XYZ file of C-alpha atoms in Angstrom:
437
model
C 147.157 -10.788 175.711
C 150.188 -10.340 173.489
C 150.815 -13.019 170.888
C 153.893 -15.133 171.591
C 156.714 -14.396 169.161
C 159.033 -16.839 167.426
C 162.201 -17.856 169.164
C 165.464 -16.354 167.872
C 166.458 -19.144 165.508
C 163.036 -19.588 163.927
C 162.751 -15.858 163.375
C 166.171 -15.863 161.710
C 165.028 -18.651 159.362
C 161.918 -16.681 158.476
C 163.778 -13.488 157.649
C 166.553 -15.335 155.781
C 163.944 -16.989 153.587
C 162.313 -13.626 152.896
C 165.700 -12.099 152.028
C 166.361 -14.887 149.512
C 162.959 -14.528 147.878
C 163.342 -10.775 147.435
C 166.939 -11.101 146.277
C 168.074 -8.767 149.051
C 170.418 -11.255 150.700
C 170.664 -14.451 152.713
C 171.649 -15.700 156.133
C 175.268 -14.952 156.982
C 175.986 -18.703 157.041
C 175.300 -19.027 153.306
C 175.559 -15.488 151.884
C 177.832 -15.530 148.838
C 178.795 -11.908 149.500
C 180.145 -12.767 152.969
C 182.727 -15.200 151.613
C 186.152 -14.130 150.380
C 186.788 -16.698 147.680
C 190.346 -15.742 146.817
C 193.259 -13.444 147.590
C 195.771 -11.881 145.222
C 199.292 -11.658 146.586
C 201.099 -8.327 146.433
C 204.422 -10.103 145.951
C 205.463 -9.161 149.498
C 204.504 -11.390 152.419
C 204.686 -8.421 154.799
C 202.232 -6.392 152.709
C 200.013 -9.473 152.405
C 199.958 -9.711 156.196
C 198.914 -6.124 156.882
C 196.239 -6.323 154.166
C 194.715 -9.679 155.098
C 196.495 -11.219 158.089
C 197.535 -14.116 155.840
C 200.930 -15.113 154.468
C 199.281 -16.279 151.243
C 196.709 -13.481 151.367
C 196.937 -9.963 149.992
C 194.076 -8.210 148.222
C 190.712 -9.807 148.912
C 188.778 -10.652 145.750
C 185.352 -9.027 145.812
C 186.670 -6.020 147.730
C 188.198 -2.625 146.945
C 191.668 -1.704 148.233
C 193.855 1.395 148.045
C 197.632 1.871 147.992
C 198.613 5.441 148.866
C 201.964 7.180 149.066
C 204.225 9.925 147.789
C 205.710 9.759 144.260
C 208.447 7.153 143.904
C 207.479 5.244 147.055
C 206.627 1.960 145.315
C 202.836 2.127 144.944
C 202.812 1.247 141.272
C 205.482 -1.442 141.706
C 203.269 -3.125 144.312
C 200.349 -2.893 141.895
C 202.400 -4.433 139.070
C 203.501 -7.242 141.391
C 199.843 -7.869 142.279
C 198.938 -8.018 138.591
C 201.769 -10.489 137.997
C 200.523 -12.723 140.820
C 196.966 -12.413 139.471
C 198.149 -13.602 136.066
C 199.507 -16.773 137.696
C 195.926 -17.476 138.800
C 194.546 -16.831 135.286
C 193.012 -13.435 136.058
C 192.391 -10.776 133.426
C 193.766 -7.433 134.611
C 192.386 -4.024 133.645
C 195.022 -1.296 134.009
C 193.315 2.109 134.087
C 196.349 4.251 133.280
C 195.062 7.752 134.002
C 198.624 9.070 134.217
C 199.573 7.807 130.729
C 202.758 6.482 132.347
C 202.772 2.727 131.672
C 205.013 1.270 128.979
C 205.302 -2.243 127.600
C 209.070 -2.459 128.075
C 208.828 -2.009 131.846
C 206.092 -4.624 132.172
C 208.056 -7.094 130.060
C 211.150 -6.606 132.219
C 209.003 -7.413 135.245
C 208.033 -10.700 133.604
C 204.380 -9.839 133.050
C 202.100 -11.444 130.461
C 200.839 -8.541 128.338
C 198.202 -10.618 126.532
C 196.056 -10.787 129.679
C 196.213 -7.061 130.502
C 193.620 -4.609 129.174
C 195.209 -1.136 129.009
C 192.874 1.855 129.221
C 193.828 5.543 129.160
C 191.125 7.702 130.708
C 191.158 10.304 133.460
C 187.707 11.922 133.263
C 185.557 10.423 136.016
C 182.316 10.343 134.049
C 183.934 8.405 131.202
C 185.683 6.021 133.609
C 182.284 5.284 135.174
C 180.711 4.611 131.790
C 183.519 2.345 130.594
C 183.841 0.513 133.909
C 180.108 -0.236 134.015
C 180.152 -1.506 130.437
C 182.791 -4.079 131.402
C 181.154 -4.919 134.724
C 177.633 -5.343 133.331
C 178.956 -7.782 130.725
C 179.868 -10.164 133.553
C 177.240 -12.470 134.994
C 176.768 -12.449 138.760
C 178.268 -15.604 140.231
C 179.920 -16.586 136.928
C 183.340 -17.077 138.566
C 185.028 -14.658 136.145
C 188.507 -13.749 137.382
C 189.061 -10.010 137.029
C 191.394 -7.459 138.626
C 190.997 -3.693 138.120
C 193.953 -1.397 138.890
C 193.407 2.385 138.768
C 196.659 4.384 138.504
C 195.944 6.857 139.873
C 193.102 8.698 141.599
C 195.335 11.724 142.042
C 194.917 12.769 138.387
C 191.203 12.038 138.004
C 189.267 15.029 136.703
C 185.656 15.993 136.089
C 183.985 17.452 133.013
C 183.583 20.700 134.943
C 187.277 20.781 135.768
C 188.319 20.088 132.187
C 186.042 22.848 130.918
C 187.643 25.296 133.328
C 191.111 24.204 132.203
C 190.187 24.712 128.542
C 188.903 28.196 129.325
C 192.032 29.087 131.269
C 189.988 29.340 134.459
C 192.112 28.474 137.504
C 189.169 28.417 139.909
C 188.928 25.349 142.134
C 186.694 22.494 140.967
C 184.421 21.928 143.961
C 182.751 18.913 142.322
C 185.903 16.783 142.209
C 185.733 15.312 145.722
C 182.095 14.265 145.361
C 182.835 12.792 141.928
C 185.810 10.782 143.220
C 183.772 9.446 146.119
C 180.946 8.484 143.762
C 183.315 6.610 141.436
C 184.977 4.828 144.357
C 181.579 3.819 145.722
C 180.548 2.417 142.338
C 183.784 0.424 141.998
C 183.313 -0.951 145.515
C 179.705 -2.055 144.862
C 180.420 -3.646 141.488
C 183.477 -5.451 142.856
C 181.323 -7.029 145.539
C 178.474 -7.947 143.191
C 180.654 -9.400 140.435
C 183.393 -10.906 142.596
C 186.141 -8.694 141.158
C 189.309 -7.487 142.863
C 189.877 -3.736 142.557
C 192.812 -1.544 143.544
C 193.051 2.246 143.508
C 196.473 3.895 143.652
C 196.375 7.295 145.321
C 198.684 10.139 146.257
C 199.544 11.570 149.660
C 200.371 15.150 150.534
C 202.097 16.851 153.454
C 199.847 17.466 156.448
C 200.811 20.966 157.566
C 198.178 21.265 160.280
C 200.395 19.816 162.988
C 197.807 17.224 164.009
C 197.875 13.500 163.227
C 200.081 11.904 160.594
C 202.724 13.918 158.752
C 201.117 12.904 155.454
C 197.470 12.617 154.463
C 195.771 10.660 151.686
C 194.241 12.747 148.910
C 190.705 12.423 147.616
C 188.381 13.529 150.404
C 185.575 10.988 150.897
C 187.233 8.535 148.489
C 189.563 7.547 151.334
C 186.693 6.021 153.316
C 185.291 3.812 150.541
C 187.854 0.944 150.258
C 187.800 -1.823 152.856
C 191.618 -1.843 152.897
C 193.867 1.222 152.714
C 197.633 1.023 153.160
C 199.935 4.035 153.129
C 203.629 3.969 152.211
C 205.150 6.491 154.585
C 208.920 6.498 153.942
C 211.711 5.158 151.756
C 215.354 4.252 152.504
C 218.286 2.693 150.641
C 218.552 -1.051 150.148
C 222.259 -1.931 150.115
C 224.215 -5.075 149.317
C 227.200 -6.396 151.305
C 229.502 -3.920 149.527
C 227.249 -1.012 150.572
C 226.084 -0.418 147.011
C 222.524 0.786 146.629
C 220.543 -1.961 144.930
C 216.991 -0.855 145.665
C 214.629 0.767 148.142
C 213.259 -0.188 151.550
C 209.723 1.126 152.007
C 207.800 1.484 155.257
C 204.089 0.836 154.878
C 201.279 1.312 157.382
C 197.793 -0.178 157.387
C 195.613 2.926 157.445
C 192.358 0.968 157.338
C 191.677 -2.762 157.243
C 188.968 -5.202 158.265
C 190.988 -8.382 157.845
C 194.024 -7.677 160.034
C 195.117 -5.535 162.954
C 194.959 -1.859 162.070
C 197.657 0.800 162.252
C 200.429 -1.772 161.842
C 203.714 -0.718 160.216
C 206.005 -3.092 158.309
C 208.763 -2.848 155.723
C 209.054 -4.271 152.230
C 211.861 -3.947 149.688
C 212.105 -3.328 145.950
C 215.290 -4.654 144.340
C 216.389 -2.977 141.114
C 216.998 -6.355 139.478
C 214.570 -8.737 141.186
C 211.636 -6.432 141.935
C 209.639 -6.971 145.131
C 211.642 -9.147 147.548
C 209.051 -11.645 148.714
C 210.468 -12.349 152.180
C 211.905 -8.959 153.150
C 210.735 -7.752 156.567
C 210.265 -11.208 158.084
C 213.622 -11.424 159.863
C 212.574 -9.611 163.044
C 209.622 -11.982 163.466
C 211.775 -15.042 162.758
C 214.297 -13.922 165.394
C 211.602 -13.083 167.951
C 209.905 -16.446 167.448
C 213.116 -18.461 167.658
C 212.979 -19.679 164.062
C 216.240 -17.934 163.123
C 219.314 -17.291 165.249
C 222.141 -14.799 164.915
C 225.535 -16.520 164.968
C 228.655 -14.381 165.246
C 231.309 -15.404 162.746
C 234.268 -13.074 163.170
C 233.051 -9.544 162.571
C 229.962 -10.713 160.766
C 226.601 -11.894 161.989
C 225.279 -14.931 160.181
C 221.555 -15.656 160.121
C 220.970 -19.373 160.454
C 217.823 -21.460 160.658
C 217.377 -22.533 164.262
C 216.530 -26.138 163.407
C 219.785 -26.407 161.452
C 221.786 -25.017 164.386
C 220.107 -27.568 166.644
C 221.267 -30.285 164.242
C 224.889 -29.215 163.660
C 225.733 -27.103 166.713
C 226.645 -23.433 167.098
C 230.363 -23.894 166.384
C 229.718 -25.561 163.046
C 227.165 -22.887 162.174
C 229.885 -20.236 162.457
C 231.531 -21.702 159.373
C 228.636 -20.587 157.189
C 229.165 -17.479 155.097
C 227.016 -14.424 155.503
C 224.094 -14.549 153.081
C 223.376 -11.559 150.858
C 219.958 -9.931 150.677
C 218.991 -11.846 147.536
C 219.725 -15.213 149.154
C 217.880 -14.197 152.315
C 214.803 -12.474 150.948
C 214.385 -13.472 147.296
C 215.544 -17.072 146.934
C 213.476 -19.898 148.385
C 216.490 -21.522 150.064
C 216.226 -19.587 153.342
C 212.743 -18.396 154.320
C 211.091 -20.733 151.851
C 212.605 -23.671 153.732
C 211.645 -22.180 157.111
C 208.002 -21.919 156.055
C 208.139 -25.451 154.673
C 209.794 -27.107 157.682
C 208.247 -25.251 160.624
C 205.092 -23.550 161.848
C 206.550 -20.099 161.182
C 203.653 -19.230 158.865
C 201.090 -19.762 161.618
C 203.288 -17.884 164.092
C 203.672 -14.773 161.972
C 199.967 -14.734 161.041
C 199.113 -14.643 164.747
C 201.011 -11.364 165.014
C 198.677 -9.699 162.501
C 195.296 -11.382 162.885
C 192.487 -10.505 165.239
C 192.021 -13.222 167.847
C 189.082 -12.242 170.027
C 187.337 -15.608 170.150
C 185.803 -18.398 168.109
C 182.429 -17.968 166.462
C 179.845 -20.559 165.489
C 180.169 -20.757 161.728
C 178.816 -24.013 160.269
C 181.193 -26.909 159.733
C 181.574 -28.335 156.223
C 178.966 -31.009 157.002
C 176.537 -28.428 158.352
C 177.153 -26.172 155.375
C 176.352 -29.018 152.969
C 173.130 -29.754 154.840
C 172.120 -26.081 154.832
C 172.792 -25.805 151.099
C 170.743 -28.947 150.397
C 167.919 -27.578 152.500
C 167.850 -24.261 150.641
C 168.039 -25.919 147.217
C 165.037 -28.123 147.981
C 163.166 -25.207 149.491
C 163.775 -23.012 146.431
C 162.773 -25.860 144.088
C 159.431 -26.328 145.836
C 158.247 -22.767 144.991
C 155.914 -22.847 147.970
C 154.889 -19.423 149.271
C 153.725 -18.145 152.657
C 154.852 -21.156 154.719
C 155.657 -20.655 158.345
C 159.154 -21.485 159.526
C 157.853 -24.595 161.297
C 156.316 -25.889 158.041
C 159.530 -25.255 156.134
C 161.551 -27.132 158.720
C 159.013 -29.938 158.660
C 159.679 -30.611 154.978
C 163.164 -31.898 155.809
C 162.796 -32.511 159.530
C 165.426 -29.777 159.765
C 165.358 -29.323 163.526
C 167.251 -26.867 165.660
C 169.409 -29.779 166.817
C 170.345 -30.556 163.213
C 171.562 -26.990 162.804
C 173.711 -27.420 165.899
C 172.121 -24.691 168.002
C 170.532 -24.725 171.463
C 167.174 -22.979 171.933
C 167.043 -20.137 174.422
C 164.385 -22.048 176.331
C 166.581 -25.138 176.735
C 167.525 -25.981 180.331
C 171.012 -24.972 181.402
C 173.593 -27.751 181.432
C 176.832 -27.976 183.288
C 180.008 -27.351 181.234
C 180.817 -31.054 181.260
C 177.348 -32.133 180.078
C 177.165 -32.723 176.325
C 174.080 -33.304 174.181
C 174.763 -35.336 171.021
C 174.290 -33.276 167.873
C 174.125 -29.946 169.722
C 176.915 -27.372 169.713
C 177.665 -26.282 173.260
C 180.714 -24.121 172.698
C 182.795 -22.751 169.835
C 183.375 -24.118 166.367
C 184.102 -27.825 166.281
C 182.823 -28.564 169.808
C 180.459 -31.219 168.497
C 179.797 -31.213 164.775
C 177.746 -34.443 164.719
C 174.162 -34.091 163.518
C 171.539 -35.858 161.436
C 169.323 -34.583 158.632
C 166.441 -36.848 157.691
C 163.998 -36.326 154.850
C 160.389 -37.193 155.433
């Protein structure tokens, strides 16, 4: 006769405990590697949204991202803006300038704090690996060090083999380069996750002449598949003021790969020659579609007006307002900043980019605190080879306390509730009791 196995939850507890003891991992509810502790804004809300699905999001700390695009399409400007936002959060930025193209004057004009930027010039992959690991290994796991690595760019990375061929005047192709790039990208990805660092690789694109798929492709072979987020800047147009003078560039960017927002989404962001990345550019179409902004005709012009202000003063009075220029609309806080502050526009626009396939059963804050207390006491006891039932008995940590229903529990009608037991999605009934014996 076969021996009866553990039920699902008890078996999960057993394996989670084993994973903690071996250092291999933890349950998903408490794994430190499954939590994104912070985001670094790119300076553009639209780019933040396609990277993370969050207005205040952007690059996820503890993950590797890639910005790809043709020369002059704004990749490096986005990276600089991210570094500037990181500095506001007291991060130390490493700028791996493989192109030898960064200068202090440009960074100062962008308002960046040079004291918190480590500038490194290296393009040989083996040396980048060695230097990167020396910095990474000096950080303690879980030490809450705030670090951002920016690699500009992968397109000029070389190998020792390739450099030897160049020195010898040998124009033969370096067949080791793609494997080397993938290996470096994989190492950056792993170390970023282990040490809680944010990392960004800037990459080039080239024309896809095969007639299949996108008109441009990202360089680097297998390197493309390493980052958890890849966005590609696909085109550039003129940004003009009211007098039709060119004052910057409008860039179209597509999410090539992402795990935090809807994929294959295209948006626009703008770079102003004087003000840099325009924080709010690209939001107007969503504000109009959601009814947060209205177009009011004033003579030959169209005036954008906040809908709640029109409701207060009337359409006729709104016509008296002058047409706002692009700086007032997309850079100053007086227009979109006020809309975010005085309405639910932030939640509305996030819904357009986030996955919404259902609600899981992640622990509430109270449950999380109880789980953490349980694990701390369990680890402090240093008891080995207990069964899951014995471990639970130490704290009377029952299945009901965890908020789960056993598979063997009798079925209840949808209207029947059991105190302390979760019967639907998150927040259905978060009440529970944990009692020490």
